[in-house]
Tab-separated table of C-alpha atoms (C1' of nucleotides) in Angstrom:
chain	number	residue	atom	x	y	z
A	1	MET	CA	42.470	-91.508	77.953
A	2	CYS	CA	39.025	-92.665	77.986
A	3	ARG	CA	37.875	-93.572	81.453
A	4	ALA	CA	34.449	-95.148	81.275
A	5	LEU	CA	32.074	-95.668	84.196
A	6	VAL	CA	29.121	-97.125	82.346
A	7	LEU	CA	25.664	-98.157	83.723
A	8	ASP	CA	24.205	-99.735	80.357
A	9	LEU	CA	21.684	-102.338	79.406
A	10	SER	CA	22.615	-103.668	76.124
A	11	CYS	CA	21.255	-106.585	74.279
A	12	LYS	CA	23.881	-108.675	75.995
A	13	SER	CA	22.653	-107.859	79.409
A	14	GLU	CA	19.072	-108.221	78.389
A	15	TYR	CA	19.577	-111.397	76.559
A	16	ALA	CA	21.364	-112.800	79.548
A	17	LEU	CA	18.697	-111.501	82.039
A	18	LEU	CA	15.813	-113.273	79.775
A	19	ALA	CA	17.913	-116.440	79.573
A	20	LEU	CA	18.306	-116.588	83.494
A	21	VAL	CA	14.519	-115.794	84.002
A	22	GLU	CA	13.902	-118.723	81.755
A	23	LEU	CA	16.102	-120.884	83.932
A	24	SER	CA	14.665	-119.584	86.934
A	25	ALA	CA	10.978	-120.415	86.078
A	26	HIS	CA	12.158	-124.106	85.431
A	27	TYR	CA	14.465	-124.087	88.584
A	28	ALA	CA	12.404	-126.382	90.525
A	29	GLU	CA	12.210	-129.161	87.848
A	30	GLY	CA	15.900	-129.747	88.603
A	31	GLU	CA	16.744	-130.982	84.829
A	32	PRO	CA	19.040	-128.722	82.779
A	33	ILE	CA	17.545	-126.793	79.804
A	34	GLN	CA	19.290	-126.622	76.331
A	35	ILE	CA	20.341	-123.385	74.582
A	36	ARG	CA	18.218	-123.844	71.672
A	37	GLN	CA	15.090	-124.059	73.774
A	38	ILE	CA	15.921	-120.924	75.698
A	39	ALA	CA	16.925	-119.129	72.244
A	40	ALA	CA	13.542	-120.227	70.906
A	41	GLU	CA	11.573	-119.053	73.589
A	42	GLN	CA	13.116	-115.552	74.089
A	43	HIS	CA	13.916	-114.993	70.338
A	44	ILE	CA	17.726	-114.805	71.067
A	45	PRO	CA	20.197	-115.838	68.330
A	46	ASP	CA	21.427	-119.425	69.845
A	47	ARG	CA	25.178	-119.036	68.741
A	48	TYR	CA	25.350	-115.495	70.579
A	49	LEU	CA	23.448	-116.871	73.709
A	50	GLU	CA	26.184	-119.658	73.802
A	51	GLN	CA	28.671	-117.112	74.634
A	52	LEU	CA	26.957	-115.111	77.119
A	53	LEU	CA	26.003	-118.684	79.219
A	54	ALA	CA	29.687	-119.266	78.976
A	55	ALA	CA	30.581	-116.080	80.771
A	56	LEU	CA	27.796	-116.757	83.287
A	57	ARG	CA	29.253	-120.020	83.858
A	58	ARG	CA	32.822	-118.767	84.328
A	59	ALA	CA	31.391	-116.356	86.965
A	60	GLY	CA	29.659	-119.086	88.855
A	61	LEU	CA	25.878	-117.984	88.263
A	62	VAL	CA	25.088	-121.337	86.319
A	63	ARG	CA	26.158	-124.763	86.052
A	64	SER	CA	26.296	-126.827	82.638
A	65	GLN	CA	25.937	-130.330	81.603
A	66	ARG	CA	27.603	-131.570	78.508
A	67	GLY	CA	26.511	-134.317	76.137
A	68	ALA	CA	23.011	-135.670	75.364
A	69	LYS	CA	20.169	-134.477	77.437
A	70	GLY	CA	22.854	-131.818	78.741
A	71	GLY	CA	22.131	-128.042	79.100
A	72	TYR	CA	22.240	-125.314	81.591
A	73	MET	CA	20.799	-124.784	85.085
A	74	LEU	CA	21.253	-122.207	87.572
A	75	ALA	CA	24.073	-122.676	90.200
A	76	ARG	CA	22.190	-121.395	93.180
A	77	GLU	CA	18.690	-120.547	94.216
A	78	PRO	CA	16.859	-117.885	91.887
A	79	TRP	CA	16.382	-115.631	94.901
A	80	LYS	CA	19.953	-115.618	95.754
A	81	ILE	CA	21.151	-113.916	92.495
A	82	THR	CA	20.588	-110.264	91.929
A	83	LEU	CA	20.383	-108.362	88.567
A	84	LEU	CA	23.367	-106.739	89.761
A	85	ASP	CA	25.200	-110.003	89.967
A	86	VAL	CA	24.141	-110.665	86.199
A	87	ILE	CA	25.027	-107.360	84.777
A	88	GLN	CA	28.509	-106.857	86.425
A	89	CYS	CA	29.423	-110.458	85.140
A	90	ILE	CA	28.242	-109.759	81.541
A	91	GLU	CA	29.194	-106.135	81.259
A	92	GLY	CA	32.139	-105.818	83.247
A	93	ALA	CA	33.843	-108.905	81.473
A	94	ASP	CA	36.802	-107.019	80.819
A	95	ALA	CA	36.021	-105.277	84.448
A	96	GLN	CA	39.071	-103.033	84.277
A	97	SER	CA	36.824	-100.315	83.373
A	98	ALA	CA	36.270	-99.381	87.021
A	99	ASP	CA	39.847	-99.978	87.984
A	100	ARG	CA	41.462	-97.581	85.059
A	101	ALA	CA	38.999	-94.840	86.364
A	102	LYS	CA	41.325	-93.114	88.690
A	103	ASN	CA	43.623	-90.758	87.291
A	104	PRO	CA	41.561	-87.291	87.070
A	105	LYS	CA	44.241	-84.905	85.979
A	106	SER	CA	42.415	-82.054	87.886
A	107	VAL	CA	40.502	-81.351	90.832
A	108	ALA	CA	37.152	-80.489	88.989
A	109	GLY	CA	37.823	-84.117	87.517
A	110	ASN	CA	37.733	-85.619	90.749
A	111	VAL	CA	34.533	-83.741	91.684
A	112	ILE	CA	32.835	-84.938	88.695
A	113	LEU	CA	34.028	-88.412	89.103
A	114	ASP	CA	32.639	-88.550	92.848
A	115	VAL	CA	29.331	-87.265	91.779
A	116	TRP	CA	28.911	-89.651	89.125
A	117	LYS	CA	30.061	-92.403	91.424
A	118	ASP	CA	27.028	-91.533	93.720
A	119	ALA	CA	24.699	-91.634	90.932
A	120	VAL	CA	25.910	-95.155	89.537
A	121	GLN	CA	25.754	-96.237	93.007
A	122	ALA	CA	22.137	-95.206	93.432
A	123	ALA	CA	21.136	-97.170	90.415
A	124	GLU	CA	23.228	-100.314	91.629
A	125	THR	CA	21.526	-100.251	94.991
A	126	LEU	CA	18.302	-100.599	92.985
A	127	LEU	CA	19.501	-103.315	90.914
A	128	LYS	CA	20.936	-105.126	93.858
A	129	SER	CA	17.635	-105.040	95.635
A	130	GLN	CA	15.917	-107.288	92.763
A	131	THR	CA	16.373	-110.967	92.132
A	132	LEU	CA	15.683	-113.273	89.632
A	133	GLN	CA	12.982	-114.752	91.646
A	134	ASP	CA	11.237	-111.204	91.622
A	135	LEU	CA	11.432	-111.197	88.075
A	136	VAL	CA	9.715	-114.288	87.579
A	137	GLU	CA	7.017	-113.431	89.783
A	138	MET	CA	6.386	-110.111	88.318
A	139	LYS	CA	6.181	-111.897	84.910
A	140	ASP	CA	3.867	-114.343	86.247
A	141	ALA	CA	1.518	-111.646	87.573
A	142	ARG	CA	1.535	-110.012	84.268
A	143	ASN	CA	0.575	-113.068	82.504
A	144	GLN	CA	-2.411	-113.461	84.731
A	145	VAL	CA	-3.447	-110.307	83.877
A	146	GLU	CA	-3.387	-111.161	80.197
A	147	ILE	CA	-5.298	-114.214	80.625
A	148	MET	CA	-7.895	-112.358	82.643
A	149	TYR	CA	-8.575	-110.392	79.608
A	150	TYR	CA	-9.716	-113.404	77.722
A	151	ILE	CA	-12.383	-114.417	80.101
B	1	MET	CA	16.911	-105.268	68.236
B	2	CYS	CA	19.923	-103.589	70.352
B	3	ARG	CA	20.294	-101.190	72.900
B	4	ALA	CA	17.717	-99.559	75.450
B	5	LEU	CA	18.555	-97.525	78.129
B	6	VAL	CA	22.149	-96.004	78.696
B	7	LEU	CA	23.599	-94.183	81.462
B	8	ASP	CA	27.301	-93.632	80.532
B	9	LEU	CA	29.909	-91.432	81.902
B	10	SER	CA	32.260	-91.373	78.744
B	11	CYS	CA	35.177	-89.229	77.944
B	12	LYS	CA	32.777	-87.234	75.942
B	13	SER	CA	30.505	-86.424	79.082
B	14	GLU	CA	33.430	-85.675	81.209
B	15	TYR	CA	34.864	-83.187	78.795
B	16	ALA	CA	31.818	-81.366	78.599
B	17	LEU	CA	31.437	-81.292	82.261
B	18	LEU	CA	34.839	-80.088	82.589
B	19	ALA	CA	34.509	-77.259	80.098
B	20	LEU	CA	31.167	-76.116	81.786
B	21	VAL	CA	32.568	-76.103	85.161
B	22	GLU	CA	35.424	-74.022	83.617
B	23	LEU	CA	32.601	-71.601	81.845
B	24	SER	CA	30.993	-71.542	85.203
B	25	ALA	CA	33.782	-70.486	87.192
B	26	HIS	CA	34.435	-67.429	84.911
B	27	TYR	CA	30.722	-66.870	84.682
B	28	ALA	CA	30.487	-63.776	86.625
B	29	GLU	CA	33.176	-62.002	84.493
B	30	GLY	CA	30.690	-61.874	81.644
B	31	GLU	CA	33.329	-62.426	79.025
B	32	PRO	CA	33.406	-65.441	76.496
B	33	ILE	CA	36.246	-67.873	77.096
B	34	GLN	CA	38.074	-69.440	73.850
B	35	ILE	CA	38.181	-73.159	73.242
B	36	ARG	CA	42.019	-73.252	73.461
B	37	GLN	CA	41.985	-71.908	76.986
B	38	ILE	CA	39.635	-74.408	78.206
B	39	ALA	CA	41.249	-77.321	76.512
B	40	ALA	CA	44.766	-76.282	78.001
B	41	GLU	CA	43.286	-75.788	81.270
B	42	GLN	CA	41.618	-79.129	81.343
B	43	HIS	CA	43.712	-80.968	79.251
B	44	ILE	CA	41.139	-81.891	76.636
B	45	PRO	CA	42.069	-82.222	72.743
B	46	ASP	CA	40.746	-78.777	71.439
B	47	ARG	CA	39.607	-80.145	68.242
B	48	TYR	CA	37.562	-82.510	70.038
B	49	LEU	CA	36.092	-79.893	72.691
B	50	GLU	CA	34.988	-78.085	69.603
B	51	GLN	CA	32.504	-80.525	68.504
B	52	LEU	CA	30.991	-80.886	72.063
B	53	LEU	CA	30.762	-77.249	72.701
B	54	ALA	CA	28.984	-77.273	69.128
B	55	ALA	CA	26.500	-79.705	70.701
B	56	LEU	CA	25.948	-77.810	73.778
B	57	ARG	CA	25.259	-74.857	71.961
B	58	ARG	CA	22.711	-76.571	69.555
B	59	ALA	CA	21.002	-77.553	72.854
B	60	GLY	CA	20.979	-74.063	74.096
B	61	LEU	CA	23.323	-74.757	77.038
B	62	VAL	CA	26.075	-72.236	76.054
B	63	ARG	CA	26.313	-69.241	73.707
B	64	SER	CA	29.012	-68.655	71.260
B	65	GLN	CA	30.740	-65.577	69.837
B	66	ARG	CA	32.710	-65.665	66.513
B	67	GLY	CA	35.539	-63.691	65.448
B	68	ALA	CA	38.330	-62.067	67.433
B	69	LYS	CA	38.042	-62.208	71.147
B	70	GLY	CA	35.238	-64.471	70.621
B	71	GLY	CA	34.503	-67.701	72.574
B	72	TYR	CA	32.002	-69.556	74.857
B	73	MET	CA	29.825	-68.684	77.803
B	74	LEU	CA	26.952	-70.315	79.552
B	75	ALA	CA	23.606	-69.270	78.210
B	76	ARG	CA	22.155	-69.008	81.719
B	77	GLU	CA	23.320	-69.080	85.314
B	78	PRO	CA	25.460	-72.236	86.334
B	79	TRP	CA	22.794	-72.957	88.985
B	80	LYS	CA	19.956	-73.488	86.378
B	81	ILE	CA	22.037	-76.040	84.651
B	82	THR	CA	21.946	-79.543	85.909
B	83	LEU	CA	24.362	-82.434	85.289
B	84	LEU	CA	21.629	-84.205	83.784
B	85	ASP	CA	21.036	-81.571	81.393
B	86	VAL	CA	24.565	-81.786	80.199
B	87	ILE	CA	24.687	-85.591	80.059
B	88	GLN	CA	21.418	-86.062	78.348
B	89	CYS	CA	22.448	-83.343	75.622
B	90	ILE	CA	25.694	-84.998	75.071
B	91	GLU	CA	25.011	-88.495	75.319
B	92	GLY	CA	21.794	-88.509	73.924
B	93	ALA	CA	22.934	-86.816	70.809
B	94	ASP	CA	21.261	-89.263	68.743
B	95	ALA	CA	18.424	-89.561	71.292
B	96	GLN	CA	16.381	-92.268	69.626
B	97	SER	CA	18.109	-94.601	71.928
B	98	ALA	CA	15.432	-94.085	74.224
B	99	ASP	CA	12.663	-94.272	71.777
B	100	ARG	CA	13.439	-97.131	69.942
B	101	ALA	CA	13.777	-98.788	73.368
B	102	LYS	CA	10.077	-100.051	73.453
B	103	ASN	CA	9.363	-103.269	71.628
B	104	PRO	CA	10.424	-106.087	73.871
B	105	LYS	CA	9.041	-109.225	72.387
B	106	SER	CA	7.865	-110.983	75.675
B	107	VAL	CA	6.225	-110.274	78.965
B	108	ALA	CA	9.833	-111.048	80.454
B	109	GLY	CA	11.352	-108.384	78.277
B	110	ASN	CA	8.874	-105.941	79.712
B	111	VAL	CA	9.725	-106.751	83.107
B	112	ILE	CA	13.489	-106.134	82.723
B	113	LEU	CA	12.958	-103.050	80.900
B	114	ASP	CA	10.664	-101.768	83.892
B	115	VAL	CA	13.240	-102.611	86.407
B	116	TRP	CA	15.968	-101.263	84.366
B	117	LYS	CA	14.046	-97.729	84.103
B	118	ASP	CA	13.632	-97.730	87.740
B	119	ALA	CA	17.442	-97.925	88.141
B	120	VAL	CA	18.173	-95.392	85.587
B	121	GLN	CA	15.834	-92.990	87.053
B	122	ALA	CA	17.098	-93.370	90.503
B	123	ALA	CA	20.715	-92.394	89.124
B	124	GLU	CA	18.900	-89.578	87.014
B	125	THR	CA	17.229	-88.117	90.160
B	126	LEU	CA	20.613	-87.696	91.638
B	127	LEU	CA	22.005	-86.177	88.841
B	128	LYS	CA	19.282	-83.678	88.428
B	129	SER	CA	19.927	-82.434	91.823
B	130	GLN	CA	23.331	-81.188	91.284
B	131	THR	CA	24.185	-78.258	89.295
B	132	LEU	CA	27.122	-76.748	87.854
B	133	GLN	CA	27.389	-74.160	90.643
B	134	ASP	CA	27.574	-76.928	93.198
B	135	LEU	CA	30.509	-78.600	91.275
B	136	VAL	CA	32.312	-75.182	91.084
B	137	GLU	CA	31.780	-74.761	94.961
B	138	MET	CA	32.839	-78.392	95.632
B	139	LYS	CA	35.869	-77.646	93.518
B	140	ASP	CA	36.812	-74.589	95.389
B	141	ALA	CA	36.412	-76.335	98.613
B	142	ARG	CA	38.923	-78.923	97.618
B	143	ASN	CA	41.344	-76.295	96.574
B	144	GLN	CA	41.177	-74.827	99.801
B	145	VAL	CA	42.046	-77.860	101.596
B	146	GLU	CA	44.953	-78.380	99.089
B	147	ILE	CA	46.336	-74.986	100.098
B	148	MET	CA	45.913	-75.621	103.625
B	149	TYR	CA	48.388	-78.400	103.328
B	150	TYR	CA	51.240	-75.897	102.126
B	151	ILE	CA	50.742	-73.811	105.497
C	1	DG	C1'	28.917	-145.641	68.375
C	2	DT	C1'	25.815	-142.613	67.282
C	3	DA	C1'	22.976	-138.863	68.461
C	4	DT	C1'	22.923	-134.928	71.261
C	5	DA	C1'	24.546	-131.367	73.508
C	6	DT	C1'	28.149	-128.224	75.264
C	7	DC	C1'	33.301	-126.275	74.583
C	8	DC	C1'	36.601	-123.326	72.394
C	9	DC	C1'	38.503	-120.910	69.107
C	10	DT	C1'	38.285	-117.747	64.993
C	11	DG	C1'	36.577	-114.636	61.965
C	12	DT	C1'	32.871	-110.769	60.044
C	13	DT	C1'	30.303	-106.916	59.939
C	14	DC	C1'	28.750	-102.795	61.895
C	15	DT	C1'	28.477	-99.009	64.886
C	16	DC	C1'	30.290	-95.702	67.722
C	17	DC	C1'	33.980	-93.118	70.197
C	18	DA	C1'	38.025	-90.033	70.373
C	19	DC	C1'	40.501	-87.513	67.608
C	20	DC	C1'	42.605	-84.807	63.321
C	21	DG	C1'	42.485	-81.609	59.143
C	22	DG	C1'	40.873	-78.479	55.981
C	23	DA	C1'	38.150	-74.852	54.093
C	24	DC	C1'	34.739	-71.133	55.136
C	25	DT	C1'	32.803	-67.508	58.069
C	26	DT	C1'	32.667	-63.747	61.361
C	27	DA	C1'	34.380	-60.091	64.197
C	28	DG	C1'	37.731	-57.223	66.054
C	29	DT	C1'	42.244	-54.158	65.171
C	30	DG	C1'	45.101	-51.093	62.934
D	1	DC	C1'	40.526	-51.961	53.860
D	2	DA	C1'	43.546	-55.936	55.125
D	3	DC	C1'	44.876	-58.746	58.635
D	4	DT	C1'	44.367	-61.912	62.037
D	5	DA	C1'	41.943	-64.207	65.536
D	6	DA	C1'	38.352	-66.815	66.809
D	7	DG	C1'	34.433	-70.199	66.018
D	8	DT	C1'	31.676	-73.409	62.118
D	9	DC	C1'	31.020	-76.640	59.026
D	10	DC	C1'	32.474	-80.769	56.670
D	11	DG	C1'	34.680	-84.821	56.194
D	12	DG	C1'	38.098	-88.821	57.384
D	13	DT	C1'	40.849	-92.061	60.340
D	14	DG	C1'	41.935	-95.588	63.818
D	15	DG	C1'	40.719	-98.471	67.341
D	16	DA	C1'	37.399	-101.036	70.063
D	17	DG	C1'	33.464	-103.386	71.098
D	18	DA	C1'	28.643	-105.217	70.139
D	19	DA	C1'	26.314	-108.596	67.745
D	20	DC	C1'	26.356	-111.912	65.406
D	21	DA	C1'	28.103	-116.698	62.600
D	22	DG	C1'	31.225	-121.095	61.585
D	23	DG	C1'	33.752	-125.110	62.603
D	24	DG	C1'	35.630	-128.396	65.034
D	25	DA	C1'	36.705	-130.821	69.376
D	26	DT	C1'	34.756	-132.842	73.661
D	27	DA	C1'	31.726	-135.036	76.796
D	28	DT	C1'	27.477	-137.594	77.841
D	29	DA	C1'	23.088	-140.594	77.072
D	30	DC	C1'	21.037	-144.413	75.027
DNA sequence: GTATATCCCTGTTCTCCACCGGACTTAGTG
DNA sequence: CACTAAGTCCGGTGGAGAACAGGGATATAC
């Protein structure tokens, strides 16, 4: 049977988020960024990152430009992309996980499922409230702190 | 690097919860219940359930009695076992998943990890507030509703 | 037309989940 | 005491997905 209602930060999601933070940081420049560059900056295997960006593109979160001087850029402003958008797109690629989660064969099963859904929704609400822009700002704030240690 | 913080209701956890609800419902009787009986009642493969109950026993959530007329019973009162207790014991069997989840190699990685931890904690707080006793009561309430439909 | 990118399709390795079987141990019953 | 009903321990299997790697096709700037 194997129903699964998963809330899980895998490498996959983390890689995707790192890449999108990188794209967000350079969003204002308006020029595409190459996979290689992102991979080097965030220490992600480039061949793997390519697949993740492809999924993000199909989901409409990023746009790509082929050919020389090509690369990737955000499809919309970084404050209009929530963390939930990213994770759902990456993790729920098959996406039927939620669909086939609906034949508990006992009353107890239904009760458990309901409680679990509440818990997942609590987490999702929090992830929905944070955008890529927020991540970039938090990152910059921490970098600032690190620099101050040098003075 | 791989895998940081997971919050996931798999078959495994669901089976365990179903079994514990069953044990909770018969807690007052004070007699052990057999694997076979639980498995039949909740439609769980018995050989698999055996392994789950073994894990719950090692975690101190249930007690077992061997031999004829043996079986399993809760180690403490059903209102003193939270859903988080169960899921952490089942899902975190390897348990190092949280331990080795802490060497993000960039500032961005740290920021992502922190936000994720907040989200997980939101869900855990909710799971911590519900006990096995609560599940049993919710189940009974629903059974009552079903009976009323027959009248 | 060549260098530089993405696009797409196909493995490969590895781990974990869900589950099965068999041998051993313990405890009640006659 | 033997028998039997239960849990306990050990291992194995099949499938799925995660985390990659390779190769060739395609599009674009210069």
